[in-house]
Amino acid sequence: MSGLLQRIKRASSSSYVSERKLVFKIDWFILSYCCISYFINYLDRSSINNAYLSGMKEDLHMYSNELQQINMVFTCGYIIGQLPGSYALQILPPRIWFPLMNLLWGIMTIFSFAAHSVKSMMILRFFMALAEASTFAGTHYILGAWYKDTELCKRAGIFSMSGLVGTMFAGYLQTAVHHSLDGKRGLAGWRWLFIVDGLLTIPLALYGFFLFPDVPETTKAPYFSQQERELALKRLPAKPAKKPLTLGSFKSIVCSWRIYGLCLLWMVSGETQAIAVNVLMGQWMKWSNRFSVAQVNNYPTVITAVGVISTMVSSIIADKLHGRARWPFGFFLCAVVSTSASILLAWNVSDGVKFFAYFLSGATYAGQAIWFSWANDICRDNDQERGVVVFCMNMVQNIWHVWWALVMYPNTDTPRFIKGYIGLLVMGGTVFIMSIIVSILQKRDKRRKREAQDQKESVEMHSISEIDSVSSSSLKLSQKDVITSVAPTLKRQRVPKLLSSFIHYQKLWLSRI
């Protein structure tokens, strides 16, 4: 009862109301922009897979591994754009950089409608990926700059869900476009999809240019009052003043376990999403020749819907378990992957069981929000390290994915992908192991930090005790007693020096009172 009364009292306090108002504004102007941006990002990114399933394969004569090759070129562009994107956010205002990249990838998406060869599509997708490279990791960097630890994972989950909804909506959009625009003005439905997707980025870019508020230290957004700007900084843990990324600071980052542990964790966790990312369900449905274009585009969206639900639930749980180890999420991902991959390896099961295995695999999307919010939490004491680690996690995973997807999931292995499902089992087990290792290392860092703080406080208390001891003994003597006691043995000219020492210790003692 007392706890409830305490919460009611806290909720009615002016400071709590002010903070809630600030968080609402952050959600409205920052989280909304980031989510819409990621939604359109994935809408544009997924368009290539939906176009492939809706006529592009036949029009561009893609009868071998051309889809995987196009996606590989996209991933290469995405990797190349990671570090420049990270550096750009250190020197350019996010309200300029993010909208500019939105506009560029939108233009590349629109131009894709005119592609008449696999080579031209590869070129367009490469430059599209360069522009998209800042969106994912850059957003996690921005979210970590505005939200407290207890708020971050839920927002990261909402952000990740927006991308999943974009993937899901892409299937529905392709179905609608194919039905209503196929053949209009001599263009196939899949070409119209690129035009519609690309046009959506223009209002988003304008929104960002005028309303995105940068970071708390530099924001000049008119909708934040001066008190709210101060509160935005005050409510977060204190951190060193932001400095340019130098060679020395970069060396300290690469000498830490954090960059390696977190990069390896996301590298393997990202591959647990392979069933959805490589459209394995859609390829099986198209190969079977038993489903319509609408079914091939719409049924796999259930995978994404499962991903949305699992991401939201996991994010809420992670926020409730603030500060505790997150290896149980690694175990959860391992269990999901093992179940789905084992069923699909067996293969000779009913379509209903196959659908269950494909749909269940969507739960692996939960890892994205969990691991990136964890990285923000682990690296919160070093802003430079946080920015580099988040970008490197994304970059390393994509470097791994370039060759892994090509070797494990070639289109020529449709529909069984035996190598790929065996690889999934390995990735699931490795995620669990890596989550345990990172949890142990984080716990060790916290213990060392606590011991260093205790040692520092012990030294300070010892110094204070010495001052108190000297001050107490000095005050036992009055000025007259001091002069009387030292007069027989000391020369008169030494008395002022002794009095000066007495007054000094007296001031120290009084300051402690």
Tab-separated table of N, CA and C in Angstrom, residues 28 42 44 51 53 58 68 78 95 104 122 137 148 169 197 218 278 282 287 318 403 432 442 444 458 511:
chain	number	residue	atom	x	y	z
A	28	TRP	N	7.372	11.910	-29.869
A	28	TRP	CA	6.598	12.449	-30.986
A	28	TRP	C	7.498	12.897	-32.134
A	42	TYR	N	12.698	-0.197	-45.050
A	42	TYR	CA	12.445	-1.617	-45.295
A	42	TYR	C	11.428	-1.842	-46.402
A	44	ASP	N	11.332	-0.015	-49.109
A	44	ASP	CA	12.160	0.090	-50.316
A	44	ASP	C	13.084	-1.116	-50.461
A	51	ALA	N	9.262	-7.777	-55.940
A	51	ALA	CA	9.293	-7.634	-57.398
A	51	ALA	C	9.746	-8.940	-58.048
A	53	LEU	N	9.259	-11.932	-56.967
A	53	LEU	CA	8.179	-12.913	-56.901
A	53	LEU	C	6.978	-12.522	-57.766
A	58	GLU	N	11.143	-13.094	-64.441
A	58	GLU	CA	10.962	-13.436	-65.845
A	58	GLU	C	11.393	-12.288	-66.758
A	68	GLN	N	20.317	-13.369	-55.404
A	68	GLN	CA	21.323	-13.366	-54.346
A	68	GLN	C	22.476	-12.433	-54.696
A	78	TYR	N	26.040	-1.334	-48.450
A	78	TYR	CA	25.616	-1.072	-47.077
A	78	TYR	C	26.809	-1.108	-46.126
A	95	ARG	N	19.843	16.232	-38.246
A	95	ARG	CA	18.675	16.763	-38.966
A	95	ARG	C	19.014	17.099	-40.417
A	104	LEU	N	18.195	10.566	-51.046
A	104	LEU	CA	19.043	9.850	-52.004
A	104	LEU	C	18.564	8.417	-52.236
A	122	MET	N	21.806	-3.867	-60.177
A	122	MET	CA	22.885	-3.950	-59.186
A	122	MET	C	23.471	-2.575	-58.876
A	137	ALA	N	21.984	1.836	-37.600
A	137	ALA	CA	22.916	2.088	-36.496
A	137	ALA	C	22.841	3.538	-36.037
A	148	LYS	N	16.674	7.194	-21.330
A	148	LYS	CA	17.290	6.532	-20.188
A	148	LYS	C	17.313	5.019	-20.411
A	169	PHE	N	4.203	-4.755	-44.936
A	169	PHE	CA	3.372	-3.905	-45.789
A	169	PHE	C	3.805	-3.990	-47.247
A	197	ASP	N	7.069	3.237	-53.910
A	197	ASP	CA	7.934	3.188	-52.723
A	197	ASP	C	8.842	4.409	-52.641
A	218	THR	N	23.169	19.677	-28.474
A	218	THR	CA	23.206	20.691	-29.539
A	218	THR	C	21.830	21.098	-30.048
A	278	ASN	N	15.978	-14.115	-46.374
A	278	ASN	CA	16.235	-14.709	-47.692
A	278	ASN	C	14.964	-15.206	-48.388
A	282	GLY	N	8.716	-17.726	-49.403
A	282	GLY	CA	8.203	-17.267	-50.692
A	282	GLY	C	8.777	-18.065	-51.851
A	287	TRP	N	8.078	-22.028	-56.072
A	287	TRP	CA	8.597	-23.271	-56.669
A	287	TRP	C	7.505	-24.338	-56.772
A	318	ALA	N	12.707	-6.822	-21.348
A	318	ALA	CA	14.087	-6.342	-21.171
A	318	ALA	C	14.127	-5.058	-20.354
A	403	TRP	N	28.816	-13.305	-47.752
A	403	TRP	CA	29.221	-14.621	-48.248
A	403	TRP	C	28.356	-15.739	-47.672
A	432	PHE	N	23.481	-18.300	-28.189
A	432	PHE	CA	23.329	-18.595	-26.765
A	432	PHE	C	24.668	-18.485	-26.039
A	442	GLN	N	30.231	-8.164	-18.945
A	442	GLN	CA	29.558	-6.970	-18.439
A	442	GLN	C	29.533	-6.977	-16.910
A	444	ARG	N	31.679	-8.431	-14.980
A	444	ARG	CA	33.044	-8.163	-14.524
A	444	ARG	C	33.348	-6.666	-14.559
A	458	SER	N	37.152	5.291	-0.152
A	458	SER	CA	37.947	4.944	1.028
A	458	SER	C	39.104	5.921	1.216
A	511	SER	N	35.004	23.808	8.027
A	511	SER	CA	34.415	23.472	6.715
A	511	SER	C	33.795	22.084	6.729
